[in-house]
CSV table of C-alpha atoms in Angstrom, one decimal:
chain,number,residue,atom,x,y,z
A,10,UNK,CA,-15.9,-14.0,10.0
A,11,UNK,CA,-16.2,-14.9,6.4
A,12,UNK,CA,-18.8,-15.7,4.6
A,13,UNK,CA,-18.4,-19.5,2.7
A,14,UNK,CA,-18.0,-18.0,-0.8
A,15,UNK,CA,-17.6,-14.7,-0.6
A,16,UNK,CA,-14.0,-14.3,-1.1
A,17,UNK,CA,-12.5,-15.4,-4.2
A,18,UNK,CA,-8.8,-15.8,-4.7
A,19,UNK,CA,-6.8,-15.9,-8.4
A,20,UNK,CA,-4.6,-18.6,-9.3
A,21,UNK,CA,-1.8,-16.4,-8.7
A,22,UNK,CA,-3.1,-15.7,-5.2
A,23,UNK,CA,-4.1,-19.3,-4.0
A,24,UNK,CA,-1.0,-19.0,-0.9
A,25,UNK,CA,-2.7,-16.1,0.5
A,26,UNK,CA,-3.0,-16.1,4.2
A,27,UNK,CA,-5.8,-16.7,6.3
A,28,UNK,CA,-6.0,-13.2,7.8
A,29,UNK,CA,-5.9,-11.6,4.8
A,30,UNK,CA,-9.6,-11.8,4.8
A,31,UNK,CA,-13.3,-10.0,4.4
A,32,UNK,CA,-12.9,-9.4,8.3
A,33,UNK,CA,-9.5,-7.3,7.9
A,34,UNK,CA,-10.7,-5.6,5.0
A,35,UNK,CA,-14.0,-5.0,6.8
A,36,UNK,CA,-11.6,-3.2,9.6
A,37,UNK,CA,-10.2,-0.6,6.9
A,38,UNK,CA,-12.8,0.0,5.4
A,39,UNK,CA,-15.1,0.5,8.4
A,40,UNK,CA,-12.1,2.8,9.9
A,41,UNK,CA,-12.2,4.7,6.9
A,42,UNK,CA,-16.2,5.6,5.8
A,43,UNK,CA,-18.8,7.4,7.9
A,44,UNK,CA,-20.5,4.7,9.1
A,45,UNK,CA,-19.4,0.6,9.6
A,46,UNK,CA,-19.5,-1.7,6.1
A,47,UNK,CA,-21.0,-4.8,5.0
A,48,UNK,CA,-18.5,-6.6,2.6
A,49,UNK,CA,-20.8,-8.2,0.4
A,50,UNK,CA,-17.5,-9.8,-2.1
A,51,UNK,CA,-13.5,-9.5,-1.8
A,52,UNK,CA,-11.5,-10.5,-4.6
A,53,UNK,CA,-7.6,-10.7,-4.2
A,54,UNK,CA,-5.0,-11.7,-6.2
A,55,UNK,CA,-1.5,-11.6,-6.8
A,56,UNK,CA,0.0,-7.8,-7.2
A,57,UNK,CA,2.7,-9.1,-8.5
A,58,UNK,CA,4.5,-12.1,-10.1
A,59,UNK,CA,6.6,-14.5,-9.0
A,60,UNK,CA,9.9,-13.0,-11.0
A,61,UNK,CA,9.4,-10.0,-10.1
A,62,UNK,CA,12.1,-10.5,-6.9
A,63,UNK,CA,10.3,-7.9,-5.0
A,64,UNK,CA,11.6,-7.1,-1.2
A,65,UNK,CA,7.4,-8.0,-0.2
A,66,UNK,CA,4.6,-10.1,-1.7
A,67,UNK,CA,1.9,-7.9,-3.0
A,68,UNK,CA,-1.7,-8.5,-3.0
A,69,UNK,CA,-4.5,-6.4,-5.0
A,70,UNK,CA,-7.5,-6.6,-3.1
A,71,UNK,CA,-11.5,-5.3,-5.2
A,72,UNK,CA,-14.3,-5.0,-2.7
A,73,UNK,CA,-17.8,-4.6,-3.3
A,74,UNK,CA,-19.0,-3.3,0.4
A,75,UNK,CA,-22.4,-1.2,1.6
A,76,UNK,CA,-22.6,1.3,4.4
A,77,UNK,CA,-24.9,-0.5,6.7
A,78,UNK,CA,-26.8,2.6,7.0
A,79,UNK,CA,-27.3,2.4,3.3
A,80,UNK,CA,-27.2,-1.2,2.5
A,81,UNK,CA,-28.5,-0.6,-1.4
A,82,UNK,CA,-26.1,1.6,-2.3
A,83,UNK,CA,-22.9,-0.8,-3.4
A,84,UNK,CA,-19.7,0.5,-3.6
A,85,UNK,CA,-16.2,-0.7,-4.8
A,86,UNK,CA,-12.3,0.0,-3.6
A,87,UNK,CA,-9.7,-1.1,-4.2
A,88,UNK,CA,-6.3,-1.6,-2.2
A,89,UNK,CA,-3.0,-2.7,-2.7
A,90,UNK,CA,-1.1,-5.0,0.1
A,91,UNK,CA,2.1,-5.3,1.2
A,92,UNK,CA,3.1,-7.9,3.4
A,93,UNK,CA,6.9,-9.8,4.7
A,94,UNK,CA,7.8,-12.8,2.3
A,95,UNK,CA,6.3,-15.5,4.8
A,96,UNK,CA,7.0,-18.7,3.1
A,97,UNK,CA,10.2,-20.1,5.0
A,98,UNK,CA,13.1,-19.8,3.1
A,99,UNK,CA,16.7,-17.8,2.4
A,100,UNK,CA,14.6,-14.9,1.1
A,101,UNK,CA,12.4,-14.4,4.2
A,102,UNK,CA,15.4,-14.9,6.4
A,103,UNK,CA,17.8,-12.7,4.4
A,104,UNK,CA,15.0,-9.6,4.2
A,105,UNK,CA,13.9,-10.2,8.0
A,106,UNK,CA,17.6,-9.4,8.8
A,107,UNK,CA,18.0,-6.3,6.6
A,108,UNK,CA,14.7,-4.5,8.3
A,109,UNK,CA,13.8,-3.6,4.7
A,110,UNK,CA,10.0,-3.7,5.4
A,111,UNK,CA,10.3,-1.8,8.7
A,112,UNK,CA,12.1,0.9,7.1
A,113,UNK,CA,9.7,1.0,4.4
A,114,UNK,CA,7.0,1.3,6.5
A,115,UNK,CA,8.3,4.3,8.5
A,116,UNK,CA,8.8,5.8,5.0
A,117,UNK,CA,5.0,5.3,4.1
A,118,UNK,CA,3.8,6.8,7.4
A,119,UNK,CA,6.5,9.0,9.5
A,120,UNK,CA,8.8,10.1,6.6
A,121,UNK,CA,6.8,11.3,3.4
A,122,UNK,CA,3.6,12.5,5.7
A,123,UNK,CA,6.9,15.0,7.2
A,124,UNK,CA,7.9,15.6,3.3
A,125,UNK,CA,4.4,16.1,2.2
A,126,UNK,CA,3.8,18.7,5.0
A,127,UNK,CA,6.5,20.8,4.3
A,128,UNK,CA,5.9,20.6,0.4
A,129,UNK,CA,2.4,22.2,1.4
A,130,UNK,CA,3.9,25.0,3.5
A,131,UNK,CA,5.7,26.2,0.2
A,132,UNK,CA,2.3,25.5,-1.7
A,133,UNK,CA,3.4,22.5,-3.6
A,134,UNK,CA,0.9,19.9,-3.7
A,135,UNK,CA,2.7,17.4,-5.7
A,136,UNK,CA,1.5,13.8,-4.7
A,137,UNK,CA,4.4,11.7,-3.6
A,138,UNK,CA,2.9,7.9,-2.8
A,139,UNK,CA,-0.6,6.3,-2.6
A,140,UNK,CA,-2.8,7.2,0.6
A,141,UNK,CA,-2.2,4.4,3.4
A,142,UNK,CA,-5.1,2.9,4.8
A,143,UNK,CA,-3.6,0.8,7.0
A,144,UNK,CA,0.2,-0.6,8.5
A,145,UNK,CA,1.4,-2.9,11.1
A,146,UNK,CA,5.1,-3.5,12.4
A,147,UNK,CA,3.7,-6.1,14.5
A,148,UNK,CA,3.6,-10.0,13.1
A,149,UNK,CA,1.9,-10.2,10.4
A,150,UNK,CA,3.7,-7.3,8.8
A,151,UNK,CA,2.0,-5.5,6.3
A,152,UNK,CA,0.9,-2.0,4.8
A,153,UNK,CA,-2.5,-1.1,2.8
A,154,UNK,CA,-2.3,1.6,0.2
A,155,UNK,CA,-4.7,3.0,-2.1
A,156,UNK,CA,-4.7,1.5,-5.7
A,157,UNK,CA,-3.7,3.8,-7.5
A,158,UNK,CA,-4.8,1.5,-11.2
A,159,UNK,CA,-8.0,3.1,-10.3
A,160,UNK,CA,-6.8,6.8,-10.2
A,161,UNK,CA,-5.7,6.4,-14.3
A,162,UNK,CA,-2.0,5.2,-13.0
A,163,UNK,CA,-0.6,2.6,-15.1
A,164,UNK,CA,2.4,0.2,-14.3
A,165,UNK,CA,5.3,0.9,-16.7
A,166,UNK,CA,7.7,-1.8,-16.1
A,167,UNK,CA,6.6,-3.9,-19.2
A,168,UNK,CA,8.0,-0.6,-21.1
A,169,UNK,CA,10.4,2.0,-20.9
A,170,UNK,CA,9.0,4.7,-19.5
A,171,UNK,CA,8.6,7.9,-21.7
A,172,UNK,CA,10.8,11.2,-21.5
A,173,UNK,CA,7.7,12.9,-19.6
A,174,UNK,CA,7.5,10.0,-17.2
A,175,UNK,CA,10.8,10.3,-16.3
A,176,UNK,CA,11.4,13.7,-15.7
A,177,UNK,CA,8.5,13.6,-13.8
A,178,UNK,CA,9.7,11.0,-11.3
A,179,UNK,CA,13.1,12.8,-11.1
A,180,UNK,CA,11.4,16.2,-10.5
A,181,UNK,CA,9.1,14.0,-7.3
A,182,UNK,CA,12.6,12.1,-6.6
A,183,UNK,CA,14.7,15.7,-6.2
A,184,UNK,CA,11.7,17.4,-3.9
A,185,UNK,CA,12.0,14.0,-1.6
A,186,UNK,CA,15.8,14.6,-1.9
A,187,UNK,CA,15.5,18.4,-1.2
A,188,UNK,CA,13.6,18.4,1.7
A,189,UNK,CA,14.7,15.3,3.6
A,190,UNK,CA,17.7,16.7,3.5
A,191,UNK,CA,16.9,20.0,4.5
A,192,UNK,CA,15.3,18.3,7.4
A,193,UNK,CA,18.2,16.2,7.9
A,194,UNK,CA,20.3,19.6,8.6
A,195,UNK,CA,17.8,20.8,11.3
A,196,UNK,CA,18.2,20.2,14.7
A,197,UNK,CA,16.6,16.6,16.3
A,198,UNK,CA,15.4,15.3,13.2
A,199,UNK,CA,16.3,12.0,11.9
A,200,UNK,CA,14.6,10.7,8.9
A,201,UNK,CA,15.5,7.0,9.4
């Protein structure tokens, strides 16, 4: 349950959903450490704005938690979430149609994990996407990621990006191409 006070929302956040909450974060997190948590504050707000015409709404989640086997010892993550456009409307109705999330989700978890792998059996160990923490394709929709602010990575779109930037992304983008389609040739496997 949460705690009266605990959980603190920005402006840009105040149409959050009720079970995006310390108790589903709790549920992560204790899936993820050694031992169960006690989320002592959980701060969302908006990942994005409301311009941005994204396919999902994004939600940035900070946590200040303890293991309960070491309740002095406070410790802070942070996630970003994806979930379905749920405000009624042409949008929501439009996306649920298109099974964009769904096929976004089985990116995140079936599809890049298979990329990844094989990137490793050539020795490559070039990141591709943020570490999921959590997804659903059940109602309420939604994936968890790692936030990857915290790692150093910045978010470009307010600038073009530079001639390293790029080249790196189409050097990820053509080892994504390269071996989905390799695995696309092969025998029984369909990427989507």
């Amino acid at each position: 349950m949460v705690n009266a006070g605990s959980e603190s929302h920005g402006e840009d956040a105040s149409n959050t959903p009720e079970w995006i909450n310390e108790e589903f974060f709790k549920r992560i997190l204790d899936k993820d450490e050694s031992d169960n948590v006690k989320i002592n504050k959980l701060l969302l707000s908006s990942g994005s704005s409301k311009i941005d015409n994204y396919a999902s709404v994004l939600y940035r989640a900070k946590i200040k938690y303890a293991l309960c086997s070491q309740p002095n010892q406070e410790k802070i993550r942070s996630f970003v979430m994806k979930t379905e456009h749920f405000e009624e409307g042409l949008q929501k109705d439009k996306l649920g149609e298109m099974a964009i999330f769904e096929t976004e989700v089985r990116m995140y978890t079936i599809v890049l994990p298979m990329i990844k792998a094989k990137l490793r059996e050539f020795g490559d160990q070039t990141v591709l996407a943020p570490k999921i923490f959590h997804s659903s394709l059940e109602m309420p929709r939604n994936i968890v990621f790692e936030d990857l602010l915290t790692e150093g990575y910045s978010i470009i779109s307010e600038r073009p990006g530079s001639l390293e930037e790029i080249k790196l992304a189409l050097k990820k983008l053509a080892k994504i191409h390269a071996i989905s389609y390799q695995m696309a040739q092969m025998v029984g496997i369909h990427i989507l």
